[in-house]
PDB file of C-alpha atoms in Angstrom:
ATOM      1  CA  MET A   1      26.551  84.827 159.959  1.00 44.00           C
ATOM      2  CA  THR A   2      23.191  83.123 160.029  1.00 46.00           C
ATOM      3  CA  VAL A   3      22.544  83.901 156.367  1.00 45.00           C
ATOM      4  CA  THR A   4      25.915  82.456 155.371  1.00 48.00           C
ATOM      5  CA  ALA A   5      25.321  79.276 157.353  1.00 46.00           C
ATOM      6  CA  THR A   6      21.854  78.918 155.869  1.00 47.00           C
ATOM      7  CA  ARG A   7      23.248  79.285 152.362  1.00 46.00           C
ATOM      8  CA  GLU A   8      25.934  76.699 153.065  1.00 45.00           C
ATOM      9  CA  THR A   9      23.430  74.216 154.476  1.00 46.00           C
ATOM     10  CA  THR A  10      20.864  74.719 151.696  1.00 47.00           C
ATOM     11  CA  ALA A  11      23.360  74.608 148.783  1.00 48.00           C
ATOM     12  CA  SER A  12      23.134  71.258 147.105  1.00 48.00           C
ATOM     13  CA  PRO A  13      26.400  69.444 146.581  1.00 50.00           C
ATOM     14  CA  GLN A  14      27.572  68.971 142.975  1.00 51.00           C
ATOM     15  CA  ALA A  15      26.408  65.644 141.556  1.00 48.00           C
ATOM     16  CA  PRO A  16      29.306  63.304 140.739  1.00 50.00           C
ATOM     17  CA  ALA A  17      29.868  62.574 137.043  1.00 50.00           C
ATOM     18  CA  LYS A  18      28.465  59.266 135.946  1.00 49.00           C
ATOM     19  CA  LYS A  19      30.993  56.785 134.644  1.00 50.00           C
ATOM     20  CA  PRO A  20      30.058  54.588 131.739  1.00 51.00           C
ATOM     21  CA  GLY A  21      29.061  51.312 133.234  1.00 53.00           C
ATOM     22  CA  GLY A  22      28.208  47.857 132.024  1.00 58.00           C
ATOM     23  CA  GLY A  23      24.717  48.934 131.042  1.00 66.00           C
ATOM     24  CA  ASP A  24      26.008  51.381 128.405  1.00 74.00           C
ATOM     25  CA  ARG A  25      28.324  48.748 126.968  1.00 78.00           C
ATOM     26  CA  ARG A  26      25.501  46.231 126.833  1.00 79.00           C
ATOM     27  CA  ARG A  27      23.269  48.718 125.023  1.00 80.00           C
ATOM     28  CA  ALA A  28      26.049  49.455 122.535  1.00 76.00           C
ATOM     29  CA  TRP A  29      26.554  45.759 121.832  1.00 77.00           C
ATOM     30  CA  ALA A  30      22.793  45.278 121.562  1.00 76.00           C
ATOM     31  CA  THR A  31      22.651  47.885 118.770  1.00 79.00           C
ATOM     32  CA  ARG A  32      25.581  46.268 116.952  1.00 77.00           C
ATOM     33  CA  ALA A  33      24.415  42.694 117.367  1.00 78.00           C
ATOM     34  CA  PRO A  34      22.053  42.629 114.328  1.00 80.00           C
ATOM     35  CA  LEU A  35      25.029  43.570 112.123  1.00 80.00           C
ATOM     36  CA  LEU A  36      27.285  40.763 113.368  1.00 82.00           C
ATOM     37  CA  PRO A  37      25.842  38.001 111.095  1.00 85.00           C
ATOM     38  CA  ALA A  38      26.337  40.212 108.037  1.00 84.00           C
ATOM     39  CA  LEU A  39      29.872  41.070 109.161  1.00 83.00           C
ATOM     40  CA  ILE A  40      30.740  37.410 109.730  1.00 88.00           C
ATOM     41  CA  PHE A  41      29.280  36.483 106.336  1.00 87.00           C
ATOM     42  CA  LEU A  42      31.225  39.278 104.636  1.00 84.00           C
ATOM     43  CA  ILE A  43      34.498  38.162 106.236  1.00 84.00           C
ATOM     44  CA  ALA A  44      33.860  34.517 105.332  1.00 86.00           C
ATOM     45  CA  VAL A  45      32.963  35.305 101.715  1.00 85.00           C
ATOM     46  CA  THR A  46      35.546  38.016 100.894  1.00 80.00           C
ATOM     47  CA  GLN A  47      38.408  38.188 103.374  1.00 83.00           C
ATOM     48  CA  LEU A  48      39.106  34.510 104.006  1.00 86.00           C
ATOM     49  CA  PRO A  49      39.350  33.681 100.255  1.00 84.00           C
ATOM     50  CA  PHE A  50      41.650  36.685  99.803  1.00 85.00           C
ATOM     51  CA  VAL A  51      43.893  35.498 102.636  1.00 88.00           C
ATOM     52  CA  ALA A  52      43.953  32.008 101.073  1.00 87.00           C
ATOM     53  CA  THR A  53      44.846  33.563  97.681  1.00 86.00           C
ATOM     54  CA  LEU A  54      47.608  35.559  99.355  1.00 88.00           C
ATOM     55  CA  VAL A  55      49.047  32.396 100.917  1.00 90.00           C
ATOM     56  CA  ILE A  56      48.840  30.417  97.644  1.00 88.00           C
ATOM     57  CA  SER A  57      50.618  33.245  95.809  1.00 88.00           C
ATOM     58  CA  LEU A  58      53.724  32.532  97.904  1.00 89.00           C
ATOM     59  CA  PHE A  59      54.011  28.957  96.561  1.00 88.00           C
ATOM     60  CA  ASP A  60      55.177  27.438  93.294  1.00 87.00           C
ATOM     61  CA  TRP A  61      52.048  25.324  92.853  1.00 84.00           C
ATOM     62  CA  ASN A  62      51.060  23.531  89.676  1.00 82.00           C
ATOM     63  CA  SER A  63      47.923  21.451  90.096  1.00 78.00           C
ATOM     64  CA  LEU A  64      49.226  18.859  87.620  1.00 80.00           C
ATOM     65  CA  LYS A  65      52.295  18.307  89.815  1.00 81.00           C
ATOM     66  CA  PRO A  66      51.024  18.711  93.390  1.00 77.00           C
ATOM     67  CA  GLU A  67      53.949  16.770  94.874  1.00 79.00           C
ATOM     68  CA  LYS A  68      56.396  19.461  93.680  1.00 81.00           C
ATOM     69  CA  ARG A  69      54.632  22.288  95.494  1.00 83.00           C
ATOM     70  CA  HIS A  70      57.057  24.406  97.525  1.00 84.00           C
ATOM     71  CA  PHE A  71      57.347  27.835  99.131  1.00 88.00           C
ATOM     72  CA  THR A  72      58.945  30.492  96.882  1.00 86.00           C
ATOM     73  CA  GLY A  73      58.216  33.736  98.699  1.00 85.00           C
ATOM     74  CA  LEU A  74      57.714  36.734  96.415  1.00 86.00           C
ATOM     75  CA  SER A  75      59.094  35.103  93.256  1.00 86.00           C
ATOM     76  CA  ASN A  76      55.591  34.830  91.764  1.00 86.00           C
ATOM     77  CA  TYR A  77      55.140  38.583  92.133  1.00 86.00           C
ATOM     78  CA  ALA A  78      58.502  39.130  90.429  1.00 85.00           C
ATOM     79  CA  SER A  79      57.247  36.935  87.567  1.00 83.00           C
ATOM     80  CA  VAL A  80      54.081  39.016  87.280  1.00 80.00           C
ATOM     81  CA  PHE A  81      56.154  42.124  86.542  1.00 80.00           C
ATOM     82  CA  THR A  82      58.894  40.448  84.481  1.00 82.00           C
ATOM     83  CA  ASP A  83      57.035  37.843  82.419  1.00 79.00           C
ATOM     84  CA  GLU A  84      56.506  39.179  78.894  1.00 82.00           C
ATOM     85  CA  ALA A  85      52.940  37.879  78.507  1.00 79.00           C
ATOM     86  CA  LEU A  86      51.895  39.301  81.857  1.00 79.00           C
ATOM     87  CA  ARG A  87      53.526  42.647  81.055  1.00 81.00           C
ATOM     88  CA  GLU A  88      51.637  42.789  77.774  1.00 87.00           C
ATOM     89  CA  SER A  89      48.397  42.051  79.600  1.00 86.00           C
ATOM     90  CA  VAL A  90      49.115  44.914  82.007  1.00 83.00           C
ATOM     91  CA  VAL A  91      49.668  47.292  79.057  1.00 87.00           C
ATOM     92  CA  THR A  92      46.500  46.013  77.363  1.00 90.00           C
ATOM     93  CA  THR A  93      44.540  46.540  80.574  1.00 88.00           C
ATOM     94  CA  VAL A  94      45.761  50.135  80.880  1.00 87.00           C
ATOM     95  CA  VAL A  95      45.052  50.955  77.220  1.00 90.00           C
ATOM     96  CA  LEU A  96      41.628  49.291  77.297  1.00 92.00           C
ATOM     97  CA  THR A  97      40.608  50.995  80.543  1.00 89.00           C
ATOM     98  CA  ALA A  98      41.872  54.455  79.554  1.00 89.00           C
ATOM     99  CA  THR A  99      40.281  54.358  76.092  1.00 92.00           C
ATOM    100  CA  VAL A 100      36.898  53.119  77.283  1.00 94.00           C
ATOM    101  CA  VAL A 101      36.737  55.545  80.219  1.00 91.00           C
ATOM    102  CA  ILE A 102      37.759  58.633  78.222  1.00 91.00           C
ATOM    103  CA  VAL A 103      35.436  57.963  75.273  1.00 94.00           C
ATOM    104  CA  SER A 104      32.551  57.004  77.582  1.00 94.00           C
ATOM    105  CA  VAL A 105      32.951  60.190  79.624  1.00 92.00           C
ATOM    106  CA  VAL A 106      33.027  62.415  76.526  1.00 93.00           C
ATOM    107  CA  LEU A 107      29.977  60.739  74.958  1.00 95.00           C
ATOM    108  CA  GLY A 108      28.206  60.645  78.331  1.00 94.00           C
ATOM    109  CA  LEU A 109      28.766  64.389  78.716  1.00 93.00           C
ATOM    110  CA  VAL A 110      27.350  65.057  75.241  1.00 93.00           C
ATOM    111  CA  PHE A 111      24.239  62.964  75.907  1.00 93.00           C
ATOM    112  CA  ALA A 112      23.795  64.488  79.372  1.00 92.00           C
ATOM    113  CA  LEU A 113      23.880  68.006  77.897  1.00 91.00           C
ATOM    114  CA  LEU A 114      21.277  66.992  75.322  1.00 91.00           C
ATOM    115  CA  LEU A 115      18.999  65.364  77.897  1.00 90.00           C
ATOM    116  CA  ASP A 116      19.296  68.381  80.181  1.00 87.00           C
ATOM    117  CA  ARG A 117      17.198  70.285  77.640  1.00 85.00           C
ATOM    118  CA  THR A 118      13.415  70.063  77.511  1.00 83.00           C
ATOM    119  CA  PHE A 119      11.980  68.414  74.401  1.00 84.00           C
ATOM    120  CA  PHE A 120       9.113  66.137  73.459  1.00 87.00           C
ATOM    121  CA  GLY A 121       9.782  62.467  74.295  1.00 85.00           C
ATOM    122  CA  ARG A 122      12.743  63.171  76.585  1.00 84.00           C
ATOM    123  CA  GLY A 123      11.750  60.405  79.004  1.00 85.00           C
ATOM    124  CA  PHE A 124      11.543  57.836  76.212  1.00 89.00           C
ATOM    125  CA  VAL A 125      14.923  58.890  74.811  1.00 88.00           C
ATOM    126  CA  ARG A 126      16.476  58.707  78.275  1.00 88.00           C
ATOM    127  CA  THR A 127      15.137  55.172  78.723  1.00 88.00           C
ATOM    128  CA  LEU A 128      16.587  54.094  75.367  1.00 89.00           C
ATOM    129  CA  LEU A 129      19.989  55.555  76.231  1.00 90.00           C
ATOM    130  CA  ILE A 130      20.065  53.839  79.637  1.00 90.00           C
ATOM    131  CA  THR A 131      19.125  50.402  78.267  1.00 89.00           C
ATOM    132  CA  PRO A 132      22.663  49.257  77.233  1.00 90.00           C
ATOM    133  CA  PHE A 133      23.884  49.618  80.815  1.00 89.00           C
ATOM    134  CA  LEU A 134      21.055  47.381  82.074  1.00 88.00           C
ATOM    135  CA  LEU A 135      22.075  44.430  79.903  1.00 89.00           C
ATOM    136  CA  VAL A 136      24.037  41.520  81.340  1.00 89.00           C
ATOM    137  CA  PRO A 137      27.687  42.019  80.253  1.00 89.00           C
ATOM    138  CA  VAL A 138      27.898  38.612  78.567  1.00 91.00           C
ATOM    139  CA  SER A 139      24.664  39.288  76.674  1.00 90.00           C
ATOM    140  CA  ALA A 140      25.996  42.646  75.487  1.00 91.00           C
ATOM    141  CA  ALA A 141      29.252  41.043  74.311  1.00 92.00           C
ATOM    142  CA  LEU A 142      27.357  38.290  72.473  1.00 92.00           C
ATOM    143  CA  LEU A 143      25.133  40.911  70.845  1.00 92.00           C
ATOM    144  CA  TRP A 144      28.150  42.770  69.483  1.00 93.00           C
ATOM    145  CA  LYS A 145      29.978  39.612  68.427  1.00 92.00           C
ATOM    146  CA  HIS A 146      27.120  37.997  66.477  1.00 91.00           C
ATOM    147  CA  ALA A 147      24.597  40.713  65.625  1.00 91.00           C
ATOM    148  CA  LEU A 148      27.077  43.454  64.729  1.00 91.00           C
ATOM    149  CA  TYR A 149      30.552  42.051  64.036  1.00 91.00           C
ATOM    150  CA  ASN A 150      29.713  38.833  62.199  1.00 88.00           C
ATOM    151  CA  PRO A 151      31.180  39.148  58.661  1.00 85.00           C
ATOM    152  CA  GLU A 152      28.342  37.192  57.009  1.00 85.00           C
ATOM    153  CA  TYR A 153      25.146  38.429  58.649  1.00 85.00           C
ATOM    154  CA  GLY A 154      26.329  41.194  60.992  1.00 87.00           C
ATOM    155  CA  LEU A 155      24.740  44.636  60.933  1.00 89.00           C
ATOM    156  CA  PHE A 156      27.957  46.524  60.176  1.00 89.00           C
ATOM    157  CA  ASN A 157      28.788  44.557  57.033  1.00 86.00           C
ATOM    158  CA  GLY A 158      25.113  44.636  56.074  1.00 87.00           C
ATOM    159  CA  VAL A 159      25.166  48.443  56.186  1.00 87.00           C
ATOM    160  CA  LEU A 160      28.360  48.483  54.103  1.00 86.00           C
ATOM    161  CA  THR A 161      26.699  46.197  51.536  1.00 84.00           C
ATOM    162  CA  TRP A 162      23.643  48.478  51.442  1.00 85.00           C
ATOM    163  CA  PHE A 163      25.843  51.541  50.861  1.00 82.00           C
ATOM    164  CA  GLY A 164      27.653  49.685  48.098  1.00 79.00           C
ATOM    165  CA  GLU A 165      24.396  48.886  46.360  1.00 78.00           C
ATOM    166  CA  LEU A 166      23.154  52.441  46.877  1.00 78.00           C
ATOM    167  CA  PHE A 167      26.198  54.053  45.244  1.00 76.00           C
ATOM    168  CA  GLY A 168      26.796  51.328  42.670  1.00 75.00           C
ATOM    169  CA  ILE A 169      29.947  49.864  44.250  1.00 75.00           C
ATOM    170  CA  GLU A 170      29.996  46.173  43.388  1.00 71.00           C
ATOM    171  CA  SER A 171      32.893  44.902  45.510  1.00 73.00           C
ATOM    172  CA  ILE A 172      32.844  46.829  48.774  1.00 77.00           C
ATOM    173  CA  ALA A 173      35.150  45.655  51.548  1.00 77.00           C
ATOM    174  CA  GLN A 174      33.648  43.323  54.146  1.00 81.00           C
ATOM    175  CA  PRO A 175      36.058  43.527  57.110  1.00 84.00           C
ATOM    176  CA  GLU A 176      36.547  40.829  59.729  1.00 88.00           C
ATOM    177  CA  TRP A 177      35.959  43.158  62.657  1.00 88.00           C
ATOM    178  CA  THR A 178      37.110  40.896  65.494  1.00 89.00           C
ATOM    179  CA  SER A 179      40.260  39.715  63.714  1.00 89.00           C
ATOM    180  CA  GLU A 180      41.346  42.872  61.879  1.00 89.00           C
ATOM    181  CA  MET A 181      40.714  45.296  64.777  1.00 90.00           C
ATOM    182  CA  PRO A 182      40.211  43.103  67.870  1.00 92.00           C
ATOM    183  CA  LEU A 183      41.030  45.616  70.607  1.00 92.00           C
ATOM    184  CA  ILE A 184      38.905  48.332  68.994  1.00 93.00           C
ATOM    185  CA  ALA A 185      36.041  45.822  68.728  1.00 93.00           C
ATOM    186  CA  ILE A 186      36.196  45.181  72.485  1.00 94.00           C
ATOM    187  CA  GLU A 187      36.539  48.887  73.277  1.00 94.00           C
ATOM    188  CA  ALA A 188      33.509  49.763  71.134  1.00 94.00           C
ATOM    189  CA  SER A 189      31.307  47.239  72.914  1.00 94.00           C
ATOM    190  CA  LEU A 190      32.422  48.489  76.344  1.00 94.00           C
ATOM    191  CA  VAL A 191      31.958  52.148  75.352  1.00 95.00           C
ATOM    192  CA  TRP A 192      28.422  51.338  74.204  1.00 94.00           C
ATOM    193  CA  GLN A 193      27.682  49.709  77.556  1.00 93.00           C
ATOM    194  CA  TRP A 194      29.358  52.249  79.868  1.00 93.00           C
ATOM    195  CA  THR A 195      28.384  55.532  78.205  1.00 94.00           C
ATOM    196  CA  PRO A 196      24.894  55.434  79.857  1.00 94.00           C
ATOM    197  CA  PHE A 197      26.555  55.071  83.273  1.00 93.00           C
ATOM    198  CA  MET A 198      28.649  58.209  82.708  1.00 93.00           C
ATOM    199  CA  MET A 199      25.606  59.980  81.274  1.00 93.00           C
ATOM    200  CA  LEU A 200      23.533  59.328  84.403  1.00 92.00           C
ATOM    201  CA  ILE A 201      26.242  60.652  86.731  1.00 91.00           C
ATOM    202  CA  LEU A 202      26.825  63.796  84.663  1.00 92.00           C
ATOM    203  CA  LEU A 203      23.097  64.372  84.154  1.00 91.00           C
ATOM    204  CA  ALA A 204      22.652  64.320  87.926  1.00 88.00           C
ATOM    205  CA  GLY A 205      25.433  66.903  88.159  1.00 88.00           C
ATOM    206  CA  LEU A 206      23.836  69.116  85.521  1.00 88.00           C
ATOM    207  CA  GLN A 207      20.471  69.052  87.264  1.00 86.00           C
ATOM    208  CA  SER A 208      22.077  70.070  90.562  1.00 84.00           C
ATOM    209  CA  ARG A 209      23.441  73.360  89.174  1.00 83.00           C
ATOM    210  CA  PRO A 210      22.160  76.482  90.988  1.00 81.00           C
ATOM    211  CA  ALA A 211      19.441  77.847  88.708  1.00 78.00           C
ATOM    212  CA  GLU A 212      19.831  81.435  89.952  1.00 82.00           C
ATOM    213  CA  ILE A 213      23.526  81.540  89.010  1.00 81.00           C
ATOM    214  CA  MET A 214      22.816  80.217  85.521  1.00 80.00           C
ATOM    215  CA  GLU A 215      20.034  82.769  85.031  1.00 81.00           C
ATOM    216  CA  ALA A 216      22.253  85.599  86.280  1.00 85.00           C
ATOM    217  CA  ALA A 217      24.966  84.600  83.791  1.00 82.00           C
ATOM    218  CA  ARG A 218      22.455  84.660  80.926  1.00 82.00           C
ATOM    219  CA  LEU A 219      21.179  88.091  81.999  1.00 82.00           C
ATOM    220  CA  ASP A 220      24.765  89.385  82.047  1.00 79.00           C
ATOM    221  CA  GLY A 221      25.121  88.372  78.401  1.00 80.00           C
ATOM    222  CA  ALA A 222      27.112  85.152  78.745  1.00 79.00           C
ATOM    223  CA  GLY A 223      26.795  82.845  75.754  1.00 81.00           C
ATOM    224  CA  PRO A 224      26.298  79.048  75.831  1.00 82.00           C
ATOM    225  CA  TRP A 225      30.016  78.319  75.460  1.00 84.00           C
ATOM    226  CA  GLN A 226      30.973  80.787  78.199  1.00 85.00           C
ATOM    227  CA  ILE A 227      28.374  79.296  80.552  1.00 84.00           C
ATOM    228  CA  PHE A 228      29.622  75.788  79.810  1.00 84.00           C
ATOM    229  CA  ARG A 229      33.288  76.685  80.221  1.00 83.00           C
ATOM    230  CA  HIS A 230      33.134  78.894  83.305  1.00 82.00           C
ATOM    231  CA  LEU A 231      30.087  77.522  85.184  1.00 85.00           C
ATOM    232  CA  THR A 232      28.995  74.082  83.994  1.00 85.00           C
ATOM    233  CA  LEU A 233      32.397  72.440  83.605  1.00 85.00           C
ATOM    234  CA  PRO A 234      33.775  73.547  87.021  1.00 85.00           C
ATOM    235  CA  HIS A 235      30.521  72.400  88.632  1.00 85.00           C
ATOM    236  CA  LEU A 236      30.834  68.984  86.941  1.00 87.00           C
ATOM    237  CA  ARG A 237      34.454  68.457  88.010  1.00 85.00           C
ATOM    238  CA  ARG A 238      33.583  66.220  90.954  1.00 84.00           C
ATOM    239  CA  TYR A 239      31.044  64.276  88.926  1.00 88.00           C
ATOM    240  CA  LEU A 240      33.584  63.758  86.145  1.00 87.00           C
ATOM    241  CA  GLU A 241      36.124  62.498  88.675  1.00 84.00           C
ATOM    242  CA  LEU A 242      33.533  60.162  90.163  1.00 84.00           C
ATOM    243  CA  GLY A 243      32.561  58.744  86.767  1.00 88.00           C
ATOM    244  CA  ILE A 244      36.190  58.241  85.747  1.00 86.00           C
ATOM    245  CA  LEU A 245      37.146  56.519  88.984  1.00 84.00           C
ATOM    246  CA  LEU A 246      34.112  54.248  89.204  1.00 86.00           C
ATOM    247  CA  GLY A 247      34.385  53.377  85.519  1.00 88.00           C
ATOM    248  CA  SER A 248      38.062  52.557  85.962  1.00 86.00           C
ATOM    249  CA  VAL A 249      37.305  50.265  88.914  1.00 83.00           C
ATOM    250  CA  TYR A 250      34.834  48.211  86.897  1.00 86.00           C
ATOM    251  CA  ILE A 251      36.588  48.194  83.514  1.00 89.00           C
ATOM    252  CA  VAL A 252      39.951  47.159  84.999  1.00 85.00           C
ATOM    253  CA  GLN A 253      38.199  43.976  86.159  1.00 84.00           C
ATOM    254  CA  ASN A 254      36.338  43.366  82.897  1.00 88.00           C
ATOM    255  CA  PHE A 255      36.469  39.763  81.743  1.00 89.00           C
ATOM    256  CA  ASP A 256      33.219  39.149  79.867  1.00 90.00           C
ATOM    257  CA  ALA A 257      33.889  41.188  76.718  1.00 92.00           C
ATOM    258  CA  VAL A 258      37.445  39.908  76.268  1.00 92.00           C
ATOM    259  CA  PHE A 259      36.423  36.290  76.821  1.00 92.00           C
ATOM    260  CA  THR A 260      33.299  36.452  74.641  1.00 92.00           C
ATOM    261  CA  ILE A 261      34.454  38.526  71.667  1.00 92.00           C
ATOM    262  CA  THR A 262      38.102  37.471  71.122  1.00 91.00           C
ATOM    263  CA  SER A 263      38.849  34.810  73.775  1.00 88.00           C
ATOM    264  CA  GLY A 264      41.925  36.832  74.706  1.00 86.00           C
ATOM    265  CA  GLY A 265      43.535  36.356  71.315  1.00 85.00           C
ATOM    266  CA  LEU A 266      45.304  38.816  68.999  1.00 84.00           C
ATOM    267  CA  GLY A 267      46.762  40.868  71.823  1.00 85.00           C
ATOM    268  CA  THR A 268      43.493  41.532  73.660  1.00 90.00           C
ATOM    269  CA  ALA A 269      44.190  39.548  76.847  1.00 89.00           C
ATOM    270  CA  ASN A 270      43.902  41.853  79.844  1.00 88.00           C
ATOM    271  CA  LEU A 271      44.936  40.990  83.393  1.00 85.00           C
ATOM    272  CA  PRO A 272      41.670  39.308  84.477  1.00 87.00           C
ATOM    273  CA  TYR A 273      41.725  37.099  81.379  1.00 90.00           C
ATOM    274  CA  THR A 274      45.426  36.307  81.910  1.00 86.00           C
ATOM    275  CA  VAL A 275      44.664  35.293  85.483  1.00 83.00           C
ATOM    276  CA  TYR A 276      41.914  33.014  84.167  1.00 86.00           C
ATOM    277  CA  GLU A 277      44.225  31.407  81.604  1.00 85.00           C
ATOM    278  CA  THR A 278      47.056  30.995  84.100  1.00 82.00           C
ATOM    279  CA  PHE A 279      44.764  29.382  86.651  1.00 81.00           C
ATOM    280  CA  TYR A 280      42.460  27.217  84.544  1.00 80.00           C
ATOM    281  CA  ARG A 281      44.553  26.531  81.446  1.00 76.00           C
ATOM    282  CA  ALA A 282      48.158  26.454  82.693  1.00 76.00           C
ATOM    283  CA  HIS A 283      47.126  25.235  86.181  1.00 81.00           C
ATOM    284  CA  GLU A 284      49.706  27.572  87.772  1.00 85.00           C
ATOM    285  CA  TYR A 285      47.861  28.344  90.981  1.00 84.00           C
ATOM    286  CA  GLY A 286      50.659  30.327  92.630  1.00 87.00           C
ATOM    287  CA  LEU A 287      51.351  32.600  89.663  1.00 85.00           C
ATOM    288  CA  ALA A 288      47.645  33.166  88.985  1.00 84.00           C
ATOM    289  CA  SER A 289      47.045  34.028  92.640  1.00 86.00           C
ATOM    290  CA  ALA A 290      49.897  36.559  92.584  1.00 86.00           C
ATOM    291  CA  ALA A 291      48.440  38.224  89.470  1.00 83.00           C
ATOM    292  CA  GLY A 292      45.012  38.261  91.113  1.00 83.00           C
ATOM    293  CA  VAL A 293      46.415  39.944  94.215  1.00 86.00           C
ATOM    294  CA  VAL A 294      48.021  42.616  92.020  1.00 83.00           C
ATOM    295  CA  VAL A 295      44.668  43.255  90.323  1.00 79.00           C
ATOM    296  CA  VAL A 296      42.894  43.499  93.689  1.00 82.00           C
ATOM    297  CA  ILE A 297      45.465  45.924  95.096  1.00 83.00           C
ATOM    298  CA  GLY A 298      45.208  48.130  92.005  1.00 78.00           C
ATOM    299  CA  THR A 299      41.424  48.081  92.248  1.00 77.00           C
ATOM    300  CA  ILE A 300      41.544  48.989  95.944  1.00 80.00           C
ATOM    301  CA  ILE A 301      43.771  51.985  95.190  1.00 81.00           C
ATOM    302  CA  ILE A 302      41.359  53.247  92.536  1.00 75.00           C
ATOM    303  CA  ALA A 303      38.352  52.550  94.790  1.00 74.00           C
ATOM    304  CA  THR A 304      39.960  54.562  97.614  1.00 79.00           C
ATOM    305  CA  PHE A 305      40.137  57.628  95.382  1.00 75.00           C
ATOM    306  CA  ALA A 306      36.540  56.998  94.280  1.00 69.00           C
ATOM    307  CA  LEU A 307      35.314  56.888  97.872  1.00 71.00           C
ATOM    308  CA  ARG A 308      37.107  60.142  98.641  1.00 75.00           C
ATOM    309  CA  VAL A 309      35.417  61.821  95.690  1.00 70.00           C
ATOM    310  CA  VAL A 310      32.013  60.492  96.802  1.00 66.00           C
ATOM    311  CA  SER A 311      32.548  61.726 100.358  1.00 70.00           C
ATOM    312  CA  SER A 312      33.605  65.158  99.079  1.00 72.00           C
ATOM    313  CA  LEU A 313      30.434  65.310  96.965  1.00 65.00           C
ATOM    314  CA  PHE A 314      28.327  64.517 100.013  1.00 63.00           C
ATOM    315  CA  ARG A 315      30.126  67.178 102.049  1.00 70.00           C
ATOM    316  CA  GLU A 316      29.525  69.785  99.348  1.00 67.00           C
ATOM    317  CA  GLU A 317      25.823  68.909  99.138  1.00 60.00           C
ATOM    318  CA  ALA A 318      25.528  69.055 102.951  1.00 60.00           C
ATOM    319  CA  SER A 319      27.229  72.456 103.080  1.00 68.00           C
ATOM    320  CA  ARG A 320      24.844  73.826 100.434  1.00 63.00           C
ATOM    321  CA  ALA A 321      21.824  72.521 102.342  1.00 58.00           C
TER     322      ALA A 321
END
């Protein structure tokens, strides 16, 4: 009896659970406070203009006739998908993006496989291959337009003339590259600029392959093609998806090459250039805003897939670590 009473008197009562008070909330806000100016700036610079564009897209608004501005609802969006010129620009955008992305990924994979080998001067070659991606897009487009495509002093026609003289051909064809094959001219300049981007992503994937698995495959008698098909290519799947998605996000929005090389003529006007012409040339603010919103929504959809691929890559790397 005495022992029981002693135990009951000496047992300490269970401490009550602490409820989150004002101090915890203040500490949480204190840690978030340094981010608030950046958040406010981001909202002011990106979200408020987008909301204004969304509102303008609901109006029939021509800047040359401001007194006739009136609310039209979703009719501008219907025009985006039914107007012939806008439909053609959508098709051009899809063809341009798909062609540039596919060719850039294939060439980037080839260059990444070559740079994954050890040879003398590999660092110098890598620097040369990366250089096109470091150029300002307008500068790259001007380089292709004047230094390469010009029919009088361009490099391409100069090489054709040199071949003609070498093989005794007096009248060799001197094509007008930007007028005879305008879309291919734009695609070639973009492929030249975006192949290094794909190469860097795929090279990072190649250098992250497990060395012991590759060595075990070689010891088991697997040839280079078998290793590439059954080990390298499955390992690069996520990196290929990432390159395709990120490339698509940027090339869908490309304006510089189209504006600089062809000025949107000869069937090369993509959606960003059509938005520019509708806004600044035709002064149709409502229709241009609706087309811009469509471009933004399409870009957001592609970017969402890109972010999922990036997060899956990070999860895979974390699980391996």
